[in-house]
Coordinates of C-alpha atoms in Angstrom, one line a residue:
G27 CA 22.5 43.0 94.1
A28 CA 25.8 42.9 96.0
I29 CA 29.2 42.0 94.6
E30 CA 32.4 41.4 96.5
V31 CA 35.8 41.2 94.6
N32 CA 38.4 40.6 97.3
A33 CA 41.7 38.9 98.0
T34 CA 44.4 39.3 100.7
N35 CA 47.1 40.0 98.1
S36 CA 46.1 41.8 94.9
V37 CA 42.9 42.5 93.0
T38 CA 42.8 43.5 89.3
V39 CA 39.7 44.5 87.4
A40 CA 41.0 44.1 83.8
P41 CA 40.1 46.2 80.7
G42 CA 36.7 45.4 79.5
A43 CA 35.6 43.8 82.8
V44 CA 32.1 44.8 84.1
V45 CA 31.1 44.6 87.7
D46 CA 27.4 45.6 87.7
A47 CA 25.1 45.8 90.7
S48 CA 22.6 48.2 89.1
G49 CA 18.8 47.8 89.8
R50 CA 15.6 49.4 88.6
A51 CA 14.5 50.4 92.1
G52 CA 18.0 51.5 93.2
G53 CA 21.7 50.6 92.9
G54 CA 23.3 47.8 94.9
V55 CA 26.7 47.5 96.5
V56 CA 30.1 46.8 94.9
A57 CA 33.2 46.1 97.0
V58 CA 36.6 45.8 95.3
G59 CA 39.6 45.0 97.6
T60 CA 37.4 44.9 100.7
T61 CA 34.3 43.3 102.1
L62 CA 30.6 44.1 101.6
A63 CA 30.3 45.0 105.2
R64 CA 33.0 47.7 104.8
A65 CA 31.4 49.0 101.6
R66 CA 28.0 49.3 103.3
G67 CA 29.3 50.7 106.6
G68 CA 31.9 53.1 105.4
P69 CA 35.3 54.0 107.0
A70 CA 33.9 53.3 110.5
V71 CA 34.0 49.5 109.7
V72 CA 37.6 48.2 110.1
V73 CA 38.4 45.0 108.1
A74 CA 41.3 43.5 106.3
M75 CA 41.7 44.6 102.7
A76 CA 43.7 43.7 99.6
A77 CA 47.4 44.7 99.6
S78 CA 47.0 46.4 96.2
V79 CA 44.1 47.1 93.8
T80 CA 44.1 48.0 90.1
V81 CA 41.0 49.0 88.2
A82 CA 42.3 49.2 84.6
Q83 CA 41.2 51.7 81.9
G84 CA 38.1 50.3 80.2
A85 CA 36.9 48.5 83.4
T86 CA 33.6 49.6 84.8
L87 CA 32.0 49.3 88.3
D88 CA 28.3 50.2 88.3
A89 CA 25.6 50.6 90.9
D90 CA 23.1 52.8 89.2
A91 CA 19.4 53.1 89.7
L92 CA 17.8 52.3 86.4
G93 CA 14.3 53.5 87.1
N94 CA 13.1 55.4 90.2
G95 CA 15.6 55.0 93.0
N96 CA 18.9 56.1 94.6
G97 CA 22.3 55.2 93.3
G98 CA 24.2 52.5 95.2
R99 CA 27.6 52.2 96.9
V100 CA 30.9 51.4 95.1
T101 CA 34.0 51.0 97.3
V102 CA 37.6 50.4 96.0
L103 CA 40.1 49.9 98.8
S104 CA 43.6 48.7 99.4
S105 CA 46.0 48.8 102.4
G106 CA 48.8 49.8 100.0
S107 CA 48.5 51.1 96.5
T108 CA 45.3 51.7 94.6
D109 CA 45.5 52.4 90.8
F110 CA 42.2 53.5 89.5
A111 CA 41.9 54.2 85.8
G112 CA 38.5 52.8 85.1
S113 CA 34.9 54.0 85.6
I114 CA 32.5 54.1 88.5
T115 CA 28.8 55.0 88.2
A116 CA 26.4 55.2 91.1
R117 CA 23.8 57.4 89.5
G118 CA 20.3 58.3 90.7
G119 CA 17.5 57.0 88.6
P120 CA 16.3 58.8 85.4
L121 CA 12.7 58.8 86.9
G122 CA 13.8 60.1 90.3
G123 CA 16.2 59.4 93.2
D124 CA 19.5 60.7 94.5
G125 CA 23.0 59.9 93.5
G126 CA 25.0 57.2 95.4
F127 CA 28.4 56.9 97.1
A128 CA 31.8 56.0 95.7
E129 CA 35.0 55.6 97.7
I130 CA 38.5 55.1 96.3
S131 CA 41.2 54.7 98.9
G132 CA 44.7 53.5 99.5
L133 CA 47.9 54.6 101.2
V134 CA 49.1 55.6 97.7
L135 CA 46.4 56.5 95.3
D136 CA 46.8 56.8 91.5
L137 CA 43.6 58.4 90.1
T138 CA 43.1 58.8 86.4
G139 CA 39.6 57.3 86.0
Q140 CA 36.1 58.8 86.1
V141 CA 33.4 58.7 88.8
D142 CA 29.8 59.7 88.3
V143 CA 27.3 59.9 91.2
T144 CA 25.0 62.5 89.8
A145 CA 21.2 62.4 89.8
P146 CA 19.2 64.1 86.9
L147 CA 16.1 64.6 89.2
G148 CA 17.6 64.4 92.6
T149 CA 20.6 65.4 94.8
N150 CA 24.1 64.4 93.6
G151 CA 25.8 61.7 95.6
S152 CA 29.3 61.8 97.3
I153 CA 32.8 60.7 96.3
L154 CA 35.5 60.0 98.9
L155 CA 39.2 59.8 98.1
D156 CA 41.2 58.7 101.0
P157 CA 45.0 58.4 100.5
G158 CA 47.9 59.2 103.0
N159 CA 49.4 62.5 101.8
V160 CA 48.3 64.4 98.8
L161 CA 49.9 66.8 96.3
I162 CA 47.6 68.2 93.7
Q163 CA 49.9 69.2 90.8
T164 CA 49.8 69.2 87.1
G165 CA 51.8 66.3 85.7
G166 CA 51.7 64.4 88.9
T167 CA 55.3 64.9 90.0
G168 CA 57.0 66.5 93.0
S169 CA 57.0 66.1 96.8
V170 CA 54.2 67.2 99.1
I171 CA 55.9 69.6 101.4
S172 CA 59.6 70.3 101.4
G173 CA 61.3 69.4 104.6
E174 CA 58.6 67.1 105.9
T175 CA 58.8 63.3 106.1
F176 CA 55.9 61.2 105.1
T177 CA 55.2 57.4 105.0
A178 CA 53.6 57.6 101.6
D179 CA 52.6 60.3 99.1
T180 CA 49.9 60.5 96.5
T181 CA 50.2 63.0 93.6
L182 CA 47.0 63.9 91.8
D183 CA 46.7 65.8 88.5
P184 CA 43.9 68.4 88.9
T185 CA 42.1 67.0 85.8
A186 CA 41.6 63.7 87.7
I187 CA 39.6 65.5 90.4
E188 CA 37.8 67.7 87.9
A189 CA 36.5 64.6 86.1
L190 CA 34.5 63.6 89.2
S191 CA 30.8 64.4 89.1
G192 CA 29.1 64.9 92.5
N193 CA 30.1 66.0 96.0
V194 CA 33.8 65.3 96.3
T195 CA 35.6 64.7 99.6
L196 CA 39.4 64.4 99.5
S197 CA 40.4 62.9 102.9
A198 CA 44.1 62.5 103.7
T199 CA 45.6 61.1 106.9
G200 CA 48.6 63.3 106.4
S201 CA 48.8 66.7 104.6
I202 CA 47.3 68.2 101.4
D203 CA 49.1 70.6 99.2
V204 CA 47.2 72.3 96.3
A205 CA 50.1 73.3 94.0
S206 CA 48.3 73.7 90.6
P207 CA 45.0 75.4 89.7
L208 CA 41.9 73.3 90.4
N209 CA 38.4 73.8 89.0
V210 CA 36.0 72.1 91.4
G211 CA 33.5 70.1 89.3
G212 CA 35.3 71.1 86.1
G213 CA 33.3 74.3 86.1
N214 CA 29.9 72.5 86.0
A215 CA 28.8 73.2 89.6
T216 CA 28.2 69.5 90.1
G217 CA 28.7 69.4 93.8
N218 CA 30.6 70.5 96.9
F219 CA 34.3 70.1 97.5
W220 CA 35.8 69.1 100.9
L221 CA 39.5 68.8 101.7
L222 CA 40.1 67.0 105.0
A223 CA 43.6 66.4 106.4
G224 CA 45.0 64.9 109.6
G225 CA 47.8 67.4 109.2
D226 CA 48.3 70.7 107.3
I227 CA 46.5 72.0 104.2
L228 CA 48.5 74.3 102.0
V229 CA 46.9 76.2 99.1
N230 CA 49.7 77.5 96.9
S231 CA 47.6 77.8 93.8
Q232 CA 44.0 78.6 92.9
I233 CA 40.9 76.6 93.8
Y234 CA 37.9 77.7 91.7
G235 CA 34.3 76.9 92.6
Y236 CA 30.9 77.8 91.1
G237 CA 28.6 78.7 93.9
T238 CA 29.3 75.5 95.8
Q239 CA 30.7 74.7 99.3
I240 CA 34.5 74.6 99.5
V241 CA 35.5 73.3 103.0
L242 CA 39.1 72.8 104.3
I243 CA 39.6 71.1 107.6
A244 CA 43.2 70.7 108.9
G245 CA 44.0 68.5 111.9
D246 CA 40.8 66.6 111.5
P247 CA 40.4 64.4 114.7
V248 CA 38.4 61.8 112.7
L249 CA 41.6 61.2 110.7
G250 CA 43.7 61.0 113.8
G251 CA 44.9 64.6 113.6
T252 CA 46.1 66.4 116.7
A253 CA 47.5 69.5 115.0
G254 CA 47.0 71.2 111.7
N255 CA 47.2 74.5 110.0
V256 CA 45.4 76.0 106.9
V257 CA 47.8 78.2 104.9
I258 CA 46.8 80.1 101.8
G259 CA 50.1 81.2 100.4
P260 CA 50.8 84.5 98.6
N261 CA 50.0 82.8 95.3
G262 CA 47.1 80.9 96.6
A263 CA 43.4 81.8 96.2
I264 CA 40.0 80.3 96.8
N265 CA 37.5 81.8 94.4
D266 CA 34.1 80.4 94.7
I267 CA 32.6 82.3 91.8
V268 CA 29.0 83.3 92.1
E269 CA 27.1 83.2 88.8
A270 CA 23.5 84.1 88.1
R271 CA 22.6 80.4 87.6
V272 CA 23.8 79.3 91.0
Q273 CA 23.3 80.2 94.7
P274 CA 26.1 82.2 96.5
G275 CA 29.0 79.9 97.5
L276 CA 30.5 79.2 100.9
V277 CA 34.2 78.9 101.8
A278 CA 34.9 77.4 105.3
L279 CA 38.4 77.1 106.7
L280 CA 38.7 75.1 110.0
A281 CA 42.1 74.3 111.7
R282 CA 43.2 72.8 115.0
N283 CA 45.9 75.5 115.0
T284 CA 46.5 78.6 112.8
I285 CA 44.7 79.8 109.7
T286 CA 46.9 82.1 107.6
V287 CA 45.5 84.0 104.6
N288 CA 48.3 85.6 102.6
G289 CA 46.5 85.1 99.3
S290 CA 42.8 85.8 98.7
I291 CA 39.3 84.4 99.3
L292 CA 36.3 85.5 97.2
T293 CA 32.9 83.9 97.7
G294 CA 29.4 84.5 99.0
T295 CA 30.0 83.5 102.7
I296 CA 33.2 82.9 104.6
E297 CA 33.6 81.0 107.8
L298 CA 36.9 80.8 109.7
L299 CA 37.4 78.7 112.8
S300 CA 40.8 78.3 114.6
V301 CA 40.3 75.9 117.5
T302 CA 43.5 76.6 119.5
N303 CA 45.3 79.6 118.0
S304 CA 44.6 82.4 115.6
V305 CA 43.5 83.6 112.2
N306 CA 46.0 86.0 110.6
G307 CA 47.7 87.1 107.4
S308 CA 48.1 89.9 105.0
G309 CA 45.8 88.7 102.2
Y310 CA 42.5 89.8 100.7
I311 CA 39.1 88.5 101.8
Y312 CA 35.8 89.5 100.2
A313 CA 32.4 88.0 100.9
T314 CA 29.0 89.2 99.6
A315 CA 27.6 88.0 103.0
P316 CA 29.2 88.9 106.3
L317 CA 32.4 87.1 107.4
S318 CA 31.9 84.7 110.3
A319 CA 35.1 84.2 112.4
L320 CA 35.2 82.1 115.5
T321 CA 38.5 81.8 117.3
N322 CA 40.0 81.3 120.7
G323 CA 42.9 83.5 119.7
T324 CA 42.9 86.7 117.7
V325 CA 41.6 87.7 114.2
S326 CA 44.3 89.8 112.5
L327 CA 44.1 90.3 108.8
T328 CA 45.9 93.4 107.6
G329 CA 44.7 93.1 104.0
N330 CA 41.3 94.1 102.6
I331 CA 38.5 93.1 105.0
P332 CA 35.2 94.6 103.9
G333 CA 32.7 95.6 106.6
P334 CA 30.4 95.8 108.4
I335 CA 31.2 92.5 110.0
P336 CA 28.8 91.2 112.7
F337 CA 30.1 90.0 116.1
P338 CA 30.9 86.2 116.0
T339 CA 28.1 83.9 117.1
V340 CA 28.7 82.6 120.6
P341 CA 29.6 78.9 120.2
T342 CA 27.3 77.9 123.1
P343 CA 24.1 80.0 123.5
P344 CA 23.8 81.7 127.0
P345 CA 21.1 80.4 129.4
A346 CA 17.5 81.6 129.1
C347 CA 16.7 84.9 130.6
P348 CA 14.5 84.5 133.7
L349 CA 11.0 85.9 134.0
G350 CA 10.6 89.0 136.0
G351 CA 11.6 92.6 136.1
S352 CA 15.4 92.2 136.7
P353 CA 17.8 92.8 133.8
C354 CA 19.1 89.8 132.0
V355 CA 22.9 89.6 132.1
V356 CA 24.5 87.9 129.1
P357 CA 28.3 87.6 129.3
L358 CA 30.4 88.1 126.3
P359 CA 32.7 85.2 125.3
P360 CA 36.2 85.3 126.8
F361 CA 37.9 86.2 123.6
A362 CA 35.6 89.2 122.8
S363 CA 38.1 91.8 124.1
Q364 CA 40.7 90.4 121.7
L365 CA 38.7 91.2 118.6
P366 CA 39.5 94.4 116.6
V367 CA 36.9 97.1 115.9
P368 CA 36.1 95.9 112.4
M369 CA 34.4 92.9 114.0
M370 CA 31.6 95.3 115.1
E371 CA 29.0 97.3 113.2
P372 CA 29.8 101.1 112.8
D373 CA 27.3 101.9 115.6
F374 CA 29.0 99.4 117.9
S375 CA 26.1 97.0 117.8
F376 CA 26.6 93.3 117.2
I377 CA 24.8 90.0 117.0
L378 CA 24.5 87.8 120.1
P379 CA 22.0 84.9 120.4
F380 CA 19.9 84.3 123.5
T381 CA 17.0 82.1 124.5
L382 CA 13.5 83.1 125.6
V383 CA 11.7 80.9 128.0
P384 CA 8.0 80.1 127.2
G385 CA 5.6 82.9 127.9
Q386 CA 8.2 85.7 127.8
D387 CA 7.7 88.5 125.3
D388 CA 10.4 90.2 123.3
S389 CA 10.8 93.3 125.5
L390 CA 14.0 92.6 127.5
D391 CA 16.6 94.5 129.4
L392 CA 20.0 93.1 128.4
T393 CA 23.3 94.2 130.0
F394 CA 26.7 93.5 128.5
P395 CA 30.1 94.3 130.1
G396 CA 30.8 97.9 129.0
I397 CA 27.7 98.0 126.7
A398 CA 24.1 98.5 127.7
R399 CA 21.1 98.0 125.4
V400 CA 17.5 98.3 126.6
D401 CA 14.3 96.9 125.2
F402 CA 15.7 94.9 122.3

């Protein structure tokens, strides 16, 4: 089914109240503080919403699949403050199916409740938290970033995020500051963890994962961002721990401006992308798989950078090599000369993609500026 609980002023789901759109063949849709169209269509659908929403402790919002089917969609929104202390479930069916989707958003977000979008026989669903500016800190007190001015702040205790089961996306139109240790998924490897900010992302404490994806995007244009830095402070760390029971993890840092690593990163694969500036710092980076760094500026990390590290993949593959006996000339990207020696293998070889036209064999003459390789 589909249930809409909405008003222009305030919406309260009281203790003991149950809003249930579960179904045997799949979960339905629950919209609290907004319309069913917004709940179905996601953030791309712009509608008026309640000024404030409270989901009290002991209140439940359910959109589970009860048999074989996917979990549904539960959306809790306000244009001002959202106080969520209840429970949301949008689970995949016990006989099969994937987890659903849950969104809890507001300019100021108070999150103490629980959300479960897991699937016992399928893929876990996704959880989107969408406040203005976020401080992740034990006890829920303090400002986001000293010296900056914000329209509204949301302070989240790490345990509130750790209680969420599924893929979690924390999306802030302003900035995000991780000031206290955070165990993604509470140590249960229940899903991936994404931090998306229209402004900066600061990691001044530890983020622990368990073979999942940990992705940080600063200056996200989808959130209206035009500038943004990712900064891992001296006391900051992202440790995506790889255990025997899980696949190697991935840490990806993407910024409209600078990525600074003064702390440490430990995972299976690391990807760094600075759109307009550089990747720098004095920290420690270790990946069991090669580091992938794409930047229009320079890559300068004076700490521990294990090698060998392959040459970065060219963002746009070069054109296909023509048929015939003439050598194929593949230009290096414009920032190649700015990369230090550790970006190449010890024998000065590197990875560069190219396209073969139909009918062409794999015996090519490739010429690079300053480097020649024959019969790749």
